[in-house]
mmCIF file of C-alpha atoms in Angstrom:
data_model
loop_
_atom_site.group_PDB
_atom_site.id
_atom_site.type_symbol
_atom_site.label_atom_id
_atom_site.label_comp_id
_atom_site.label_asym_id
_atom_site.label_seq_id
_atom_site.Cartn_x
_atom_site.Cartn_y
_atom_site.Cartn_z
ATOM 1 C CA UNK A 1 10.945 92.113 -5.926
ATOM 2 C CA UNK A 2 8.271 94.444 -7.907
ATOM 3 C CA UNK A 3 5.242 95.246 -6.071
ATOM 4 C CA UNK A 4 2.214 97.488 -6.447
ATOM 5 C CA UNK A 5 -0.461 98.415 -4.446
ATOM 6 C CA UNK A 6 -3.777 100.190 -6.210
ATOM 7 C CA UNK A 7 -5.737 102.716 -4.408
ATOM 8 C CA UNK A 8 -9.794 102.073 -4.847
ATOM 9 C CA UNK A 9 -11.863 104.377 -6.279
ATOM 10 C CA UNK A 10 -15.822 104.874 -5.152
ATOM 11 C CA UNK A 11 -17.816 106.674 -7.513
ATOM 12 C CA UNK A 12 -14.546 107.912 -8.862
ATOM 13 C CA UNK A 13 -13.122 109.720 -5.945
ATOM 14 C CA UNK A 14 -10.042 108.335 -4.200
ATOM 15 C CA UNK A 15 -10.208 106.465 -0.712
ATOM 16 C CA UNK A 16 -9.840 108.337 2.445
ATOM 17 C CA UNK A 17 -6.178 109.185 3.586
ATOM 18 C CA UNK A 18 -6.265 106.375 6.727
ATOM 19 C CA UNK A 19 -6.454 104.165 3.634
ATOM 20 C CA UNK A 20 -3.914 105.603 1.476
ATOM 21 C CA UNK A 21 -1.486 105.457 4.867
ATOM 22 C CA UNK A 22 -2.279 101.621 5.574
ATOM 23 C CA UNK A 23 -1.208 101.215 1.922
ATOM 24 C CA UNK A 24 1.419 102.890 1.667
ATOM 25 C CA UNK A 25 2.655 101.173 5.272
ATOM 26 C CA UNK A 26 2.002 97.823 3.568
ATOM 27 C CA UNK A 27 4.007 99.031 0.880
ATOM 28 C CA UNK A 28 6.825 99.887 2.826
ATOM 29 C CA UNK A 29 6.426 96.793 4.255
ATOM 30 C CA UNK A 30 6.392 94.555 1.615
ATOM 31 C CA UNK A 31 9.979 96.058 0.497
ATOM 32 C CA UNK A 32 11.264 95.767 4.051
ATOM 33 C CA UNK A 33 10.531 91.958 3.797
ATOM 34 C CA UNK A 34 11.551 91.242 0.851
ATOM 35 C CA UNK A 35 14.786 92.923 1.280
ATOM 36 C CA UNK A 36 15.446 91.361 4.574
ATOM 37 C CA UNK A 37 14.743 87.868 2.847
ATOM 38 C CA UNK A 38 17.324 88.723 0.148
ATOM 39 C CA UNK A 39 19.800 89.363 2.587
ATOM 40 C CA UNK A 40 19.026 87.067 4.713
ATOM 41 C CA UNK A 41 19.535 84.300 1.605
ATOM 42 C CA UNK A 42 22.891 85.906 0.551
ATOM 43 C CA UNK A 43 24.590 85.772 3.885
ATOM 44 C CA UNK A 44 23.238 82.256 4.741
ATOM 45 C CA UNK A 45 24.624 81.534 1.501
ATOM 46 C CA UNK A 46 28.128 83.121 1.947
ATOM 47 C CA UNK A 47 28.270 82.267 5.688
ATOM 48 C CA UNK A 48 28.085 78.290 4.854
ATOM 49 C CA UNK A 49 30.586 79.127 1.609
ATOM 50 C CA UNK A 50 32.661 80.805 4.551
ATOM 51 C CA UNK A 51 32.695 77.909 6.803
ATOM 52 C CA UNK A 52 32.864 74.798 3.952
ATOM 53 C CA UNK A 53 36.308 77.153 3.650
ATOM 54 C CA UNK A 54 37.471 77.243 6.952
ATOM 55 C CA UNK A 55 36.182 73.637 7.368
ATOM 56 C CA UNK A 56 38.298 72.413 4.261
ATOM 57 C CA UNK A 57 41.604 74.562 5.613
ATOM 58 C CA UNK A 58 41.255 72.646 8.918
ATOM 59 C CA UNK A 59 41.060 69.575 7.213
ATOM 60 C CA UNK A 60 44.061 69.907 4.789
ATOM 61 C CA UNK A 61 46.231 71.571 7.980
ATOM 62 C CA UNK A 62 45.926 69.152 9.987
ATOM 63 C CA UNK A 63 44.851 65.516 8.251
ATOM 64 C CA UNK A 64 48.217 65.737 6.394
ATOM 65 C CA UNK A 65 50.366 62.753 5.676
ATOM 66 C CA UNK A 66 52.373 64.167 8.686
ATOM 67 C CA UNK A 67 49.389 63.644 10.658
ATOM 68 C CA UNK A 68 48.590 59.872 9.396
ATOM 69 C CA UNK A 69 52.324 58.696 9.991
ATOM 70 C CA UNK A 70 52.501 59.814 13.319
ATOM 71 C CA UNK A 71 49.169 58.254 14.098
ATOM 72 C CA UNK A 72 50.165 54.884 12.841
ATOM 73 C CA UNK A 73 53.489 55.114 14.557
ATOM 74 C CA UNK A 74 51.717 56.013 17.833
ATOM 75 C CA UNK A 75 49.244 53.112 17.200
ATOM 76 C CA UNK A 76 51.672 50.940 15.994
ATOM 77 C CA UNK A 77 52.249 49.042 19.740
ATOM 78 C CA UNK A 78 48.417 48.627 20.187
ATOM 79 C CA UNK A 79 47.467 47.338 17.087
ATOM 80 C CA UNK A 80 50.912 44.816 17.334
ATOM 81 C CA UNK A 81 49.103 43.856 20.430
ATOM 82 C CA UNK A 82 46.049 42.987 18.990
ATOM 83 C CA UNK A 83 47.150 40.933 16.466
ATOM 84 C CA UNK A 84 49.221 38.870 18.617
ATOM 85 C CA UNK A 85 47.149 38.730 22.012
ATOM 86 C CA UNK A 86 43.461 39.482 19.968
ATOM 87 C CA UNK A 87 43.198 37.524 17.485
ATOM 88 C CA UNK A 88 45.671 34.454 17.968
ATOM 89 C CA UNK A 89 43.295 32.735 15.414
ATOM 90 C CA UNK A 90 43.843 34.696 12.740
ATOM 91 C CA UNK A 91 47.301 34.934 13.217
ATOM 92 C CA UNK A 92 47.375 31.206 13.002
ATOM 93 C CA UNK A 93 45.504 31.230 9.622
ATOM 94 C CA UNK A 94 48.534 33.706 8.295
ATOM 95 C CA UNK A 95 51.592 31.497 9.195
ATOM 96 C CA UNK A 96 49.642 28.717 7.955
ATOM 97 C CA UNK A 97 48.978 30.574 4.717
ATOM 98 C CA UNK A 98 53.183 32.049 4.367
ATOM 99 C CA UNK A 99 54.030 28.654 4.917
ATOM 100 C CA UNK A 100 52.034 26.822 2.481
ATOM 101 C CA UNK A 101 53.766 30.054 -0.067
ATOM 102 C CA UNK A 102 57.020 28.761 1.141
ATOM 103 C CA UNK A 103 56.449 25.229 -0.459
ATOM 104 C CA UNK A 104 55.102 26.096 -3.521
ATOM 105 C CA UNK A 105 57.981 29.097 -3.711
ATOM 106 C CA UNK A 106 60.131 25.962 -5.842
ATOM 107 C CA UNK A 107 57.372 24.573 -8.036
ATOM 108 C CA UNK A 108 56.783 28.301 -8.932
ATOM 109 C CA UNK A 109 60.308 28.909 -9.695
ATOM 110 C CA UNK A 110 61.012 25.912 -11.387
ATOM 111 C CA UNK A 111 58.199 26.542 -13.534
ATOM 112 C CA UNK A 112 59.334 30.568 -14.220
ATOM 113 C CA UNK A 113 62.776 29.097 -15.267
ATOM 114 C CA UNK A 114 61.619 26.925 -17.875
ATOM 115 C CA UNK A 115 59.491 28.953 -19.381
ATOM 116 C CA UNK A 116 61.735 31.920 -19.414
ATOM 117 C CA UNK A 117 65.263 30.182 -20.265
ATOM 118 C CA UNK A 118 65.315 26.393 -20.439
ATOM 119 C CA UNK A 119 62.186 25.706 -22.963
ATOM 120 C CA UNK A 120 62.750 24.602 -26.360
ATOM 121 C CA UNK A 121 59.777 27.676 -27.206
ATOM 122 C CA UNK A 122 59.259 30.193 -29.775
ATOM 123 C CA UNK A 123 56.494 33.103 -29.503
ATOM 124 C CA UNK A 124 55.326 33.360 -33.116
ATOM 125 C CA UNK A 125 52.236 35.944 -34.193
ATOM 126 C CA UNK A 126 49.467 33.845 -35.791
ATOM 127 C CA UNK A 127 47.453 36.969 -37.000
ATOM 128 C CA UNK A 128 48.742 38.756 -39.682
ATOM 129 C CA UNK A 129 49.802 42.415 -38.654
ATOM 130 C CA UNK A 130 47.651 43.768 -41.792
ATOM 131 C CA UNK A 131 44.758 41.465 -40.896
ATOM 132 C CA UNK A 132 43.002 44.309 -39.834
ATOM 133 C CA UNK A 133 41.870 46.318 -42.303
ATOM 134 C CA UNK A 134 39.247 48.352 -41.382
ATOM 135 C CA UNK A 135 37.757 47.731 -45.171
ATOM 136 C CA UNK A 136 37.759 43.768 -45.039
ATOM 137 C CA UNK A 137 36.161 44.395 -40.928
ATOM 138 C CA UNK A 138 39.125 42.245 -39.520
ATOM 139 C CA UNK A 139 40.576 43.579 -36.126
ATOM 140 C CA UNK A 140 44.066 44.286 -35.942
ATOM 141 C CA UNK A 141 46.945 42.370 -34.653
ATOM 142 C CA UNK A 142 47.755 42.877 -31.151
ATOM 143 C CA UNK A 143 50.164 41.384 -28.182
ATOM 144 C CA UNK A 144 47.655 38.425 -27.795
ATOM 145 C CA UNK A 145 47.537 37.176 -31.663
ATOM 146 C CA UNK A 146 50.704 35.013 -30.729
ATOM 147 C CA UNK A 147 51.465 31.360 -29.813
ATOM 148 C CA UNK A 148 54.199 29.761 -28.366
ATOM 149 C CA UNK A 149 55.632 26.846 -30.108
ATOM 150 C CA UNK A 150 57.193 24.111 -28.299
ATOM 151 C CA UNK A 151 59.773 21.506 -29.653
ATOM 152 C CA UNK A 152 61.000 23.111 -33.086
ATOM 153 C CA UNK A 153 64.482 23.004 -32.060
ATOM 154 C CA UNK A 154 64.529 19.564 -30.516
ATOM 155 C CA UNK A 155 65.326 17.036 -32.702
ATOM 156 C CA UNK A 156 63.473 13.368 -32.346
ATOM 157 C CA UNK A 157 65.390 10.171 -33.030
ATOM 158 C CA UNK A 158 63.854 6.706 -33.302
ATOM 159 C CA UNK A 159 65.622 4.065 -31.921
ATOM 160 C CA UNK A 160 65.705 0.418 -31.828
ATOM 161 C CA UNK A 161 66.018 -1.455 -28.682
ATOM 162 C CA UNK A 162 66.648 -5.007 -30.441
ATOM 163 C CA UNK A 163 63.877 -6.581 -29.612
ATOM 164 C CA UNK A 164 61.804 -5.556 -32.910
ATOM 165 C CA UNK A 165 60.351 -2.094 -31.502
ATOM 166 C CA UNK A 166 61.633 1.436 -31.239
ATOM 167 C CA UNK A 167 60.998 4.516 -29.098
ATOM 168 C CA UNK A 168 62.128 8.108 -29.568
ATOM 169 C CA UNK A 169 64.568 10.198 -28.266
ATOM 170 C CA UNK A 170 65.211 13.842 -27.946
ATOM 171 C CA UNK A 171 67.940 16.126 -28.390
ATOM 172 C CA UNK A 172 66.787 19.556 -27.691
ATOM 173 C CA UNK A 173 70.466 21.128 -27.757
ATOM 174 C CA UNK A 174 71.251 19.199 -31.490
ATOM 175 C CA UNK A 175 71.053 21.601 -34.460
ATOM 176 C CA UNK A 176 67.960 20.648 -36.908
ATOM 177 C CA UNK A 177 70.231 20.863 -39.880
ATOM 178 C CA UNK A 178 70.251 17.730 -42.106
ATOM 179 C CA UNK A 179 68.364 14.372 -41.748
ATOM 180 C CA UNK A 180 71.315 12.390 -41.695
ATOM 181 C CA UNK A 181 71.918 9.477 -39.159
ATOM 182 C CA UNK A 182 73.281 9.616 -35.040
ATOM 183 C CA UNK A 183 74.226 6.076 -34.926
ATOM 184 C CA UNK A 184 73.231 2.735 -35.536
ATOM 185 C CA UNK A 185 69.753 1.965 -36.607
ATOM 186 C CA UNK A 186 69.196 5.634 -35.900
ATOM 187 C CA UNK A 187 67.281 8.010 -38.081
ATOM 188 C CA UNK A 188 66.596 11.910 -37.989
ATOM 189 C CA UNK A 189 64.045 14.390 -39.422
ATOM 190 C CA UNK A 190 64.527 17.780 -40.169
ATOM 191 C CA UNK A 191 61.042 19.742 -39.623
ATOM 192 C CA UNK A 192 59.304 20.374 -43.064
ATOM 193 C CA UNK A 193 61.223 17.391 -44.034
ATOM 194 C CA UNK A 194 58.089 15.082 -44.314
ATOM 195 C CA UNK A 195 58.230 12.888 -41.810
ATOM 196 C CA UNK A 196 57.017 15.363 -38.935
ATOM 197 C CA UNK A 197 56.172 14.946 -35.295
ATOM 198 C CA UNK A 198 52.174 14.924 -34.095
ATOM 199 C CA UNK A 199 50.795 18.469 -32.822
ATOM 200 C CA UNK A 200 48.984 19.597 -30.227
ATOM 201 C CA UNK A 201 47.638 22.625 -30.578
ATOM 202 C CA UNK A 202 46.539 23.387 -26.724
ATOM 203 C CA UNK A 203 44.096 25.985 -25.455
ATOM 204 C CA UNK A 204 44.567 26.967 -21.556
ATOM 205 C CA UNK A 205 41.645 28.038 -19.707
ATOM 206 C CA UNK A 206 40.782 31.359 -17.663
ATOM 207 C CA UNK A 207 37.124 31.848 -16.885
ATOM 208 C CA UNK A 208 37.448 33.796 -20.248
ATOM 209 C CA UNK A 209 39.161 36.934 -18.446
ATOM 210 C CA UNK A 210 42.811 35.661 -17.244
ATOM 211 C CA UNK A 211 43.877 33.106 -20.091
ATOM 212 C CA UNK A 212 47.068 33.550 -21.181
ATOM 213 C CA UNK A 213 49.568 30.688 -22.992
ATOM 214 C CA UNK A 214 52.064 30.883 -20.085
ATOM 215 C CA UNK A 215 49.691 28.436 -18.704
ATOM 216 C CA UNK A 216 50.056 25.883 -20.853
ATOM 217 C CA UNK A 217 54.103 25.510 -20.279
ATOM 218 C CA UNK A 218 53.677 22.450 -18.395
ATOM 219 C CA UNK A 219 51.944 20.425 -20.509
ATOM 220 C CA UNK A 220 54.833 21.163 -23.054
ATOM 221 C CA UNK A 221 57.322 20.142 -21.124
ATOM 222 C CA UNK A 222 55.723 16.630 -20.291
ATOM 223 C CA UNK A 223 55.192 16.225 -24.004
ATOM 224 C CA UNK A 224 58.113 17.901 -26.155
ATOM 225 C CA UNK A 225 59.991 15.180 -25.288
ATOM 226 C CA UNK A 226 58.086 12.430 -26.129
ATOM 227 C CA UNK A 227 58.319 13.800 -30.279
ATOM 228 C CA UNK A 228 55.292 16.021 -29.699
ATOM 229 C CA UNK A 229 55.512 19.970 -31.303
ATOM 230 C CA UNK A 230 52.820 21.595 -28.924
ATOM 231 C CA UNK A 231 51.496 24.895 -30.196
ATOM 232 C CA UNK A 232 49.935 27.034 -27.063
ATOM 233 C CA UNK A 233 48.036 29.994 -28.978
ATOM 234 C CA UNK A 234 47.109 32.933 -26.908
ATOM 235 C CA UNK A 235 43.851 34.705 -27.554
ATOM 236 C CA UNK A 236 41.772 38.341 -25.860
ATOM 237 C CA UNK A 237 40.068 38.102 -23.009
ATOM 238 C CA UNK A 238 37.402 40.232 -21.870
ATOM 239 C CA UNK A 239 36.788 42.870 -22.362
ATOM 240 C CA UNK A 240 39.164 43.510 -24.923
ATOM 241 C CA UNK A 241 37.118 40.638 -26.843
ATOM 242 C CA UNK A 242 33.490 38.985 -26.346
ATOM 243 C CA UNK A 243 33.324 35.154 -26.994
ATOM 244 C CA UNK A 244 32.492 35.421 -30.311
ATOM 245 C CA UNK A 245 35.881 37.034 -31.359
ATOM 246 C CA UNK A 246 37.803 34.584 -28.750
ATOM 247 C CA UNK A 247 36.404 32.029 -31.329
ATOM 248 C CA UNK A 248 37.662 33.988 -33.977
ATOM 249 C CA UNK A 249 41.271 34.336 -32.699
ATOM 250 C CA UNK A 250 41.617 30.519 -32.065
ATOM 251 C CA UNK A 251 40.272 29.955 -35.138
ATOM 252 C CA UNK A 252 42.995 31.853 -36.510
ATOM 253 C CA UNK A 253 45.463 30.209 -34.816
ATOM 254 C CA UNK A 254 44.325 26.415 -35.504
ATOM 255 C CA UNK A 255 44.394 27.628 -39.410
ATOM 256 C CA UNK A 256 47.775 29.084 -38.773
ATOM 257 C CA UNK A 257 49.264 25.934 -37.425
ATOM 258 C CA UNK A 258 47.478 23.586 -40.040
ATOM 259 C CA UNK A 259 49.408 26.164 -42.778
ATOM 260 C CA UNK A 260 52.438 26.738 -40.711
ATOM 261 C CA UNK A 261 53.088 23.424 -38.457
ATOM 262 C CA UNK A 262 55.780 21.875 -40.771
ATOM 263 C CA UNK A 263 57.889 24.329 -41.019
ATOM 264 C CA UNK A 264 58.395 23.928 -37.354
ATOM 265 C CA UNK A 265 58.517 19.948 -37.357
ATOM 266 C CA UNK A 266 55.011 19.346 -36.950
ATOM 267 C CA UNK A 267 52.850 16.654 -39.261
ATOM 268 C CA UNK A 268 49.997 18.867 -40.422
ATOM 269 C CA UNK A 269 47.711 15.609 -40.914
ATOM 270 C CA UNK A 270 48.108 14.525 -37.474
ATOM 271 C CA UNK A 271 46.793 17.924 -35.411
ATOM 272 C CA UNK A 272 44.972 17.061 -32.243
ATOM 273 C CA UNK A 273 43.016 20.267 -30.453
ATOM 274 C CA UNK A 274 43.498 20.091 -26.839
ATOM 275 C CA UNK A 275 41.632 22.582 -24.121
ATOM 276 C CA UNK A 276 41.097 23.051 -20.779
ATOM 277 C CA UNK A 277 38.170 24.905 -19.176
ATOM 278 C CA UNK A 278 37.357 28.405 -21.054
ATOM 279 C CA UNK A 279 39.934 26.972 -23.822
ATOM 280 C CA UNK A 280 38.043 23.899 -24.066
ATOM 281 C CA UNK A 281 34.463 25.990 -24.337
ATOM 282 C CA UNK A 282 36.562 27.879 -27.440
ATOM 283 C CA UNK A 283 37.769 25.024 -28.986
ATOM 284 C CA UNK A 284 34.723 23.422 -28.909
ATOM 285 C CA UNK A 285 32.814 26.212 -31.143
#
């Protein structure tokens, strides 16, 4: 801190010495005060630095994970208690809740199964991986530009049943090699042979944010084996993508099944677009 102190001058003669004293003394002072200040700042300012230390060693020594497990094991009895004498409500609403898990425990797993092992499916990428060149603006291919194709491997047969009208049936363990006939007013296809099965090209829902074309699996299985090849594309979500390039991506992948379809068995004149919730907002547009 700089300070000064002027002496005044009457007539041009200095003041009397009582006033050069008081000036000097208020001087002095001034110096005093604003060295006590300083000091006064600095060890306010290292005495809380000293105790956020001290405060932050006490903390770390003893809130350790130490600490926490023996507190939960030491409250472990009262808060058993409480759940089971407090809240007897509650603890209602929870068996209730396992128990309704329980029964759909074999829907889920007979669901996982097929998809995983016992489907007649293929995951084929409907984007090409040099789609996105940066030049052209096109994004690039990534682990959602694929679709699962159902029924390529499954070969339909029509039948006659005598009485002047025929149904189909399928073979999903048969090779699709050869046309060639499996019995008595029996006929086969092979797929790109011509005469190929209807499509459905279906788009599963998921508020735009969880689709995915494990989803669709069930509808496949109900219609695989009435001669249908069902295509389930999967497409971004947010916020990988914003609407506009969901619409892009399924756009893609109807084009890519109108081009591709009969290699697989499908009939690329008879393609039906199928969606539910988000996927039927996507199709839609």
């Amino acid at each position: 801190v700089n300070l000064s102190c002027s002496c005044h001058t009457i007539n041009g003669e200095s003041g009397s010495p009582q006033e050069k004293t008081r000036s000097h003394n208020a001087t002095a002072g001034a110096h005093h005060r604003a060295s006590s200040a300083t000091t006064n700042a600095f060890g306010t300012y290292f005495a809380r630095r000293h105790r956020n230390k001290r405060r932050k060693h006490r903390i770390h020594r003893y809130f350790t994970l130490r600490y926490h497990v023996n507190l939960i094991v030491q409250n472990a009895p009262k808060l058993v208690s409480l759940l089971f004498h407090g809240t007897p409500r509650w603890l209602f609403k929870l068996i209730r809740l396992l128990v309704f898990v329980m029964a759909l425990l074999p829907g889920f797993v007979a669901f996982a199964y097929y998809y995983f092992w016992s489907a007649d499916r293929i995951a084929l990428p409907y984007k090409k991986e040099d789609s996105g060149d940066a030049n052209d603006g096109g994004e690039p291919r990534t682990s959602r530009h694929f679709a699962d194709v159902y029924g390529s491997r499954t070969v339909s047969t029509r039948h006659n049943d005598g009485h002047g009208s025929s149904y189909d049936r399928q073979y999903s363990s048969m090779p699709t090699t050869g046309t060639g006939t499996t019995g008595t007013g029996t006929t086969g296809y092979e797929p790109g042979g011509g005469d190929g099965k209807p499509v459905v090209i279906f788009l599963t829902g998921g508020a735009f944010i969880i689709g995915y074309k494990m989803w669709g699996a069930l509808l496949a299985r109900v219609l695989v084996p009435h001669g249908v090849l069902v295509i389930i594309p999967d497409y971004r979500n947010f916020p990988q993508a914003n609407v506009g390039e969901m619409v892009e991506d399924v756009d893609e992948a109807i084009q890519w099944t109108l081009d591709n379809c009969d290699s697989y068995g499908g009939d690329p004149q008879r393609v039906v677009v199928v969606g539910q919730s988000a996927g039927a907002h996507l199709g839609s547009c």
